[in-house]
Amino acid sequence: MASARQISGPCQAWPEDSAFIREVLDRIGDKWTVLIVSTLSDGSLRYSDLQASIPGISQRMLTQTLKHLERDGLLTRTAFAEVPPRVEYELTDLGRSLMGAVMAMAGWAATHHSEIASNRAASELTGVGRGKTTVSASAG
Amino acid sequence: MASARQISGPCQAWPEDSAFIREVLDRIGDKWTVLIVSTLSDGSLRYSDLQASIPGISQRMLTQTLKHLERDGLLTRTAFAEVPPRVEYELTDLGRSLMGAVMAMAGWAATHHSEIASNRAASELTGVGRGKTTVSASAG
DNA sequence: CGGGATCCTTCTTGATACTG
DNA sequence: CAGTATCAAGAAGGATCCCG
């Protein structure tokens, strides 16, 4: 996604600011980013530790996401020139502040996820969001 | 952030809670969700108004995202049985609270996006996140 | 151990055409 | 107007092989 960035609208909340909001969303909206960052919140870890700590991840995604995070300055990568190669990843202050923001989202999620879940369940029965909807007789 | 635990915890951040965090992230991580919700923050709008207010969107994505949001109880859909069909979409309280959460994220983004941008720019020159990285001589 | 490069499959998305 | 249905292109992700 994130192809064209022409999102200027007439009556919007954020006129043009949405640009970097989407940047952030593109980053944390990524499944692995959140998992990696949260895993690193305990302290620095090496590549294989991360891979072991995050069950479903492939090394492709691990490497790629780590690169993105490093590029954005959310974590640091330190390679040790030892005989058995060792690389350690650690969150920067910026990375930890992202954790805080995600935690805030988590708070919202924790507060409302049951409500969302019940809404969703109710929709299954009602048919809402699948064709059937509230139909009002002409209110004009 | 209410029930979430400390950032510098002993073991892992979220053992199993990540489930509904990801649910929320999957929703707002979606480009269109944020745009639709923010567009509706001004009040109810009809289908064609939304389509006009969000330049890049296709009716496929518009319809689909609206359905998801309706299903999760973030907005309501009201169809009027008039001769020229009219359907209005409006945020629920839950939807508006999501707006608040996204605004919070926007706050973080606003605070740090320049830092991220400069980090990213610096990485272009340094080569960080693209192969070259900080290499420490064997520390042990 | 820590990746880089490649292939291949799946999911997502945009464009198009048709309906009530 | 407000969608639905179908199709094809592209991106994302996983598996695999290989190198330093």
Coordinates of N, CA and C (backbone and C1' of nucleotides) in Angstrom, one line a residue, chain C residues 1-18:
Chain C
dC1 P 23.8 -21.4 15.8 O5' 24.0 -19.8 15.6 C5' 24.8 -19.1 16.6 C4' 25.1 -17.8 16.1 C3' 23.9 -17.0 15.6 O3' 24.1 -15.6 16.1 C1' 25.3 -17.3 13.8
dG2 P 22.9 -14.6 16.0 O5' 23.0 -13.7 14.7 C5' 24.2 -13.6 14.1 C4' 24.1 -12.8 12.8 C3' 22.8 -12.2 12.5 O3' 23.0 -11.0 11.7 C1' 23.3 -13.8 10.9
dG3 P 21.8 -9.9 11.5 O5' 20.7 -10.7 10.7 C5' 20.4 -10.3 9.4 C4' 21.4 -10.8 8.3 C3' 20.9 -10.5 6.9 O3' 21.7 -9.6 6.3 C1' 21.8 -12.7 7.2
dG4 P 21.0 -8.7 5.2 O5' 21.3 -9.4 3.8 C5' 22.7 -9.4 3.4 C4' 22.8 -10.1 2.0 C3' 21.8 -9.5 1.0 O3' 22.4 -9.5 -0.3 C1' 21.4 -11.9 1.4
dA5 P 21.5 -8.9 -1.5 O5' 20.9 -10.2 -2.2 C5' 21.9 -11.2 -2.5 C4' 21.2 -12.3 -3.4 C3' 20.1 -11.7 -4.3 O3' 20.2 -12.3 -5.6 C1' 19.1 -13.3 -2.9
dT6 P 19.1 -12.0 -6.7 O5' 18.1 -13.3 -6.6 C5' 18.6 -14.6 -6.4 C4' 17.5 -15.6 -6.4 C3' 16.3 -15.3 -7.3 O3' 16.0 -16.4 -8.1 C1' 15.6 -15.8 -5.1
dC7 P 14.9 -16.2 -9.3 O5' 13.8 -17.2 -8.7 C5' 14.2 -18.5 -8.3 C4' 13.0 -19.2 -7.6 C3' 11.7 -19.1 -8.4 O3' 11.0 -20.4 -8.3 C1' 11.4 -18.2 -6.2
dC8 P 9.7 -20.6 -9.3 O5' 8.6 -21.1 -8.3 C5' 8.9 -21.1 -6.9 C4' 7.7 -21.0 -6.1 C3' 6.4 -20.8 -6.9 O3' 5.4 -21.5 -6.1 C1' 6.6 -18.9 -5.5
dT9 P 3.9 -21.8 -6.8 O5' 2.9 -21.5 -5.6 C5' 3.4 -21.8 -4.2 C4' 2.6 -20.9 -3.3 C3' 1.2 -20.7 -3.6 O3' 0.4 -20.8 -2.4 C1' 2.2 -18.6 -3.3
dT10 P -1.2 -20.9 -2.5 O5' -1.6 -19.7 -1.6 C5' -0.9 -19.3 -0.4 C4' -1.3 -17.9 0.0 C3' -2.7 -17.5 -0.2 O3' -3.2 -17.1 1.1 C1' -1.4 -15.9 -1.2
dC11 P -4.7 -16.7 1.3 O5' -4.7 -15.1 1.4 C5' -3.6 -14.5 2.2 C4' -3.6 -13.0 1.9 C3' -5.0 -12.4 2.0 O3' -4.9 -11.2 2.8 C1' -3.8 -11.8 0.0
dT12 P -6.2 -10.3 2.9 O5' -5.8 -9.1 2.0 C5' -4.4 -8.6 2.1 C4' -4.3 -7.4 1.1 C3' -5.4 -6.4 1.1 O3' -4.9 -5.1 1.1 C1' -5.0 -7.2 -1.1
dT13 P -5.9 -3.8 1.2 O5' -6.0 -3.4 -0.3 C5' -4.8 -3.2 -1.1 C4' -5.1 -2.8 -2.5 C3' -6.3 -1.9 -2.7 O3' -5.9 -0.8 -3.5 C1' -6.5 -3.7 -4.1
dG14 P -6.7 0.5 -3.6 O5' -6.8 0.8 -5.1 C5' -5.7 0.5 -6.0 C4' -6.2 0.2 -7.4 C3' -7.3 1.2 -7.9 O3' -7.0 1.6 -9.2 C1' -8.0 -1.1 -8.2
dA15 P -7.9 2.6 -10.0 O5' -8.6 1.7 -11.1 C5' -7.7 0.9 -11.9 C4' -8.6 0.1 -12.9 C3' -9.7 0.9 -13.5 O3' -9.8 0.6 -14.9 C1' -10.6 -1.1 -12.5
dT16 P -10.9 1.3 -15.8 O5' -12.0 0.2 -15.9 C5' -11.6 -1.2 -16.2 C4' -12.8 -2.1 -16.3 C3' -14.1 -1.4 -16.9 O3' -14.6 -2.2 -17.9 C1' -14.6 -2.5 -14.9
dA17 P -15.9 -1.7 -18.8 O5' -17.1 -2.6 -18.3 C5' -16.9 -4.0 -18.1 C4' -18.1 -4.6 -17.5 C3' -19.4 -4.0 -18.0 O3' -20.4 -5.0 -18.2 C1' -19.3 -3.8 -15.7
dC18 P -21.9 -4.6 -18.7 O5' -22.9 -5.1 -17.6 C5' -22.6 -6.3 -16.9 C4' -23.4 -6.4 -15.6 C3' -24.9 -5.9 -15.8 O3' -25.8 -6.8 -15.1 C1' -23.9 -4.7 -14.1

